[in-house]
Short mmCIF file of N, CA and C in Angstrom, two decimals:
data_model
loop_
_atom_site.label_atom_id
_atom_site.label_comp_id
_atom_site.label_asym_id
_atom_site.label_seq_id
_atom_site.Cartn_x
_atom_site.Cartn_y
_atom_site.Cartn_z
N MET A 1399 45.45 -52.95 -41.91
CA MET A 1399 46.50 -53.81 -41.36
C MET A 1399 47.71 -53.72 -42.28
N LYS A 1400 48.87 -53.78 -41.67
CA LYS A 1400 50.12 -53.67 -42.42
C LYS A 1400 51.06 -54.80 -42.01
N THR A 1401 51.74 -55.40 -42.98
CA THR A 1401 52.73 -56.44 -42.70
C THR A 1401 53.99 -55.78 -42.16
N VAL A 1402 54.41 -56.21 -40.96
CA VAL A 1402 55.62 -55.64 -40.37
C VAL A 1402 56.78 -56.63 -40.36
N HIS A 1403 56.47 -57.91 -40.60
CA HIS A 1403 57.52 -58.93 -40.63
C HIS A 1403 56.98 -60.17 -41.32
N THR A 1404 57.84 -60.90 -41.98
CA THR A 1404 57.49 -62.20 -42.55
C THR A 1404 58.38 -63.24 -41.89
N ALA A 1405 57.75 -64.13 -41.14
CA ALA A 1405 58.48 -65.17 -40.42
C ALA A 1405 58.57 -66.43 -41.28
N VAL A 1406 59.69 -67.13 -41.19
CA VAL A 1406 59.86 -68.34 -41.99
C VAL A 1406 59.55 -69.61 -41.21
N THR A 1407 59.41 -69.50 -39.89
CA THR A 1407 59.01 -70.66 -39.08
C THR A 1407 57.85 -70.26 -38.18
N GLU A 1408 57.08 -71.24 -37.79
CA GLU A 1408 55.95 -70.98 -36.90
C GLU A 1408 56.45 -70.50 -35.54
N ILE A 1409 57.57 -71.05 -35.08
CA ILE A 1409 58.13 -70.64 -33.79
C ILE A 1409 58.49 -69.16 -33.82
N GLU A 1410 59.12 -68.72 -34.90
CA GLU A 1410 59.47 -67.30 -35.03
C GLU A 1410 58.21 -66.44 -35.02
N ALA A 1411 57.19 -66.85 -35.76
CA ALA A 1411 55.95 -66.08 -35.86
C ALA A 1411 55.27 -65.96 -34.50
N VAL A 1412 55.13 -67.06 -33.79
CA VAL A 1412 54.44 -67.06 -32.51
C VAL A 1412 55.24 -66.29 -31.46
N THR A 1413 56.57 -66.41 -31.50
CA THR A 1413 57.41 -65.67 -30.55
C THR A 1413 57.26 -64.17 -30.76
N LEU A 1414 57.35 -63.72 -32.01
CA LEU A 1414 57.21 -62.29 -32.29
C LEU A 1414 55.80 -61.80 -31.97
N GLN A 1415 54.81 -62.62 -32.25
CA GLN A 1415 53.43 -62.25 -31.92
C GLN A 1415 53.31 -62.02 -30.41
N GLY A 1416 53.87 -62.92 -29.62
CA GLY A 1416 53.81 -62.79 -28.17
C GLY A 1416 54.50 -61.53 -27.68
N LEU A 1417 55.67 -61.23 -28.23
CA LEU A 1417 56.41 -60.02 -27.83
C LEU A 1417 55.63 -58.75 -28.16
N LEU A 1418 55.07 -58.71 -29.35
CA LEU A 1418 54.32 -57.52 -29.75
C LEU A 1418 53.04 -57.37 -28.93
N GLU A 1419 52.34 -58.46 -28.70
CA GLU A 1419 51.11 -58.39 -27.90
C GLU A 1419 51.41 -58.02 -26.46
N GLU A 1420 52.54 -58.48 -25.94
CA GLU A 1420 52.96 -58.11 -24.59
C GLU A 1420 53.20 -56.60 -24.49
N ALA A 1421 53.63 -55.99 -25.59
CA ALA A 1421 53.86 -54.55 -25.65
C ALA A 1421 52.57 -53.79 -25.96
N GLY A 1422 51.46 -54.51 -26.07
CA GLY A 1422 50.17 -53.87 -26.31
C GLY A 1422 49.82 -53.64 -27.77
N ILE A 1423 50.56 -54.28 -28.67
CA ILE A 1423 50.32 -54.13 -30.11
C ILE A 1423 49.57 -55.37 -30.60
N PRO A 1424 48.33 -55.21 -31.07
CA PRO A 1424 47.59 -56.37 -31.57
C PRO A 1424 48.23 -56.91 -32.86
N VAL A 1425 48.26 -58.23 -32.98
CA VAL A 1425 48.91 -58.88 -34.12
C VAL A 1425 47.99 -59.96 -34.69
N VAL A 1426 47.96 -60.04 -36.02
CA VAL A 1426 47.28 -61.13 -36.71
C VAL A 1426 48.34 -61.89 -37.48
N LEU A 1427 48.38 -63.21 -37.30
CA LEU A 1427 49.28 -64.05 -38.09
C LEU A 1427 48.53 -64.50 -39.33
N TYR A 1428 49.12 -64.27 -40.49
CA TYR A 1428 48.49 -64.64 -41.75
C TYR A 1428 49.38 -65.67 -42.44
N PRO A 1429 48.93 -66.93 -42.49
CA PRO A 1429 49.77 -67.97 -43.11
C PRO A 1429 49.76 -67.87 -44.63
N ILE A 1430 50.93 -68.01 -45.22
CA ILE A 1430 51.08 -68.04 -46.68
C ILE A 1430 51.40 -69.49 -47.03
N MET A 1431 50.56 -70.10 -47.89
CA MET A 1431 50.71 -71.52 -48.20
C MET A 1431 51.23 -71.74 -49.60
N HIS A 1432 51.82 -72.91 -49.82
CA HIS A 1432 52.29 -73.30 -51.15
C HIS A 1432 51.11 -73.41 -52.09
N ALA A 1433 51.25 -72.88 -53.27
CA ALA A 1433 50.18 -72.97 -54.26
C ALA A 1433 50.32 -74.27 -55.06
N GLY A 1434 49.21 -74.73 -55.56
CA GLY A 1434 49.22 -75.87 -56.46
C GLY A 1434 49.13 -77.24 -55.81
N LEU A 1435 49.03 -77.31 -54.50
CA LEU A 1435 48.90 -78.60 -53.83
C LEU A 1435 47.46 -78.81 -53.42
N PRO A 1436 47.04 -80.07 -53.29
CA PRO A 1436 45.67 -80.33 -52.85
C PRO A 1436 45.40 -79.66 -51.50
N GLU A 1437 44.20 -79.13 -51.35
CA GLU A 1437 43.88 -78.32 -50.18
C GLU A 1437 44.19 -78.95 -48.82
N PRO A 1438 43.87 -80.23 -48.56
CA PRO A 1438 44.17 -80.77 -47.22
C PRO A 1438 45.67 -80.86 -46.91
N VAL A 1439 46.52 -80.72 -47.92
CA VAL A 1439 47.96 -80.90 -47.71
C VAL A 1439 48.73 -79.59 -47.88
N LEU A 1440 48.07 -78.46 -47.76
CA LEU A 1440 48.75 -77.19 -47.98
C LEU A 1440 49.69 -76.87 -46.82
N PRO A 1441 50.98 -77.03 -47.01
CA PRO A 1441 51.91 -76.67 -45.94
C PRO A 1441 52.11 -75.15 -45.91
N VAL A 1442 52.26 -74.62 -44.71
CA VAL A 1442 52.50 -73.18 -44.58
C VAL A 1442 53.95 -72.90 -44.95
N GLU A 1443 54.14 -71.95 -45.84
CA GLU A 1443 55.47 -71.58 -46.33
C GLU A 1443 56.09 -70.50 -45.45
N ARG A 1444 55.26 -69.56 -45.02
CA ARG A 1444 55.74 -68.47 -44.16
C ARG A 1444 54.52 -67.80 -43.51
N TRP A 1445 54.79 -66.94 -42.56
CA TRP A 1445 53.73 -66.24 -41.84
C TRP A 1445 53.99 -64.74 -41.91
N ASP A 1446 52.98 -63.98 -42.31
CA ASP A 1446 53.07 -62.52 -42.25
C ASP A 1446 52.49 -62.08 -40.91
N LEU A 1447 53.19 -61.17 -40.24
CA LEU A 1447 52.68 -60.58 -39.01
C LEU A 1447 52.07 -59.24 -39.38
N LEU A 1448 50.77 -59.12 -39.16
CA LEU A 1448 50.03 -57.91 -39.51
C LEU A 1448 49.66 -57.15 -38.25
N VAL A 1449 49.83 -55.84 -38.28
CA VAL A 1449 49.44 -54.98 -37.16
C VAL A 1449 48.61 -53.83 -37.72
N PRO A 1450 47.85 -53.13 -36.86
CA PRO A 1450 47.10 -51.97 -37.35
C PRO A 1450 48.05 -50.93 -37.95
N ASP A 1451 47.60 -50.25 -38.99
CA ASP A 1451 48.44 -49.27 -39.68
C ASP A 1451 49.08 -48.27 -38.73
N GLY A 1452 48.33 -47.79 -37.77
CA GLY A 1452 48.83 -46.78 -36.84
C GLY A 1452 49.88 -47.29 -35.87
N ARG A 1453 50.05 -48.59 -35.77
CA ARG A 1453 51.03 -49.18 -34.83
C ARG A 1453 52.22 -49.80 -35.55
N ALA A 1454 52.26 -49.71 -36.88
CA ALA A 1454 53.32 -50.37 -37.66
C ALA A 1454 54.70 -49.84 -37.31
N ALA A 1455 54.86 -48.53 -37.19
CA ALA A 1455 56.17 -47.96 -36.87
C ALA A 1455 56.65 -48.44 -35.51
N GLU A 1456 55.74 -48.47 -34.56
CA GLU A 1456 56.08 -48.95 -33.21
C GLU A 1456 56.45 -50.43 -33.23
N ALA A 1457 55.74 -51.21 -34.02
CA ALA A 1457 55.99 -52.65 -34.08
C ALA A 1457 57.34 -52.97 -34.70
N THR A 1458 57.77 -52.18 -35.65
CA THR A 1458 59.05 -52.47 -36.32
C THR A 1458 60.25 -52.10 -35.46
N GLU A 1459 60.03 -51.43 -34.33
CA GLU A 1459 61.13 -51.10 -33.42
C GLU A 1459 61.62 -52.33 -32.67
N PHE A 1460 60.81 -53.39 -32.63
CA PHE A 1460 61.18 -54.59 -31.87
C PHE A 1460 62.19 -55.40 -32.61
#
């Protein structure tokens, strides 16, 4: 899996995920959380959009 984009909002991440999946490119959203906070309160800082290595070039065209 390769990171093709880092989204700063959940809306951006989910929107891009939908567009890529609509084009037939599987996507995994990987949340990056703030370090050092108690586990139940870990806010998501950003989301990495991961796609299979062989589809990364195609995914970055969007």
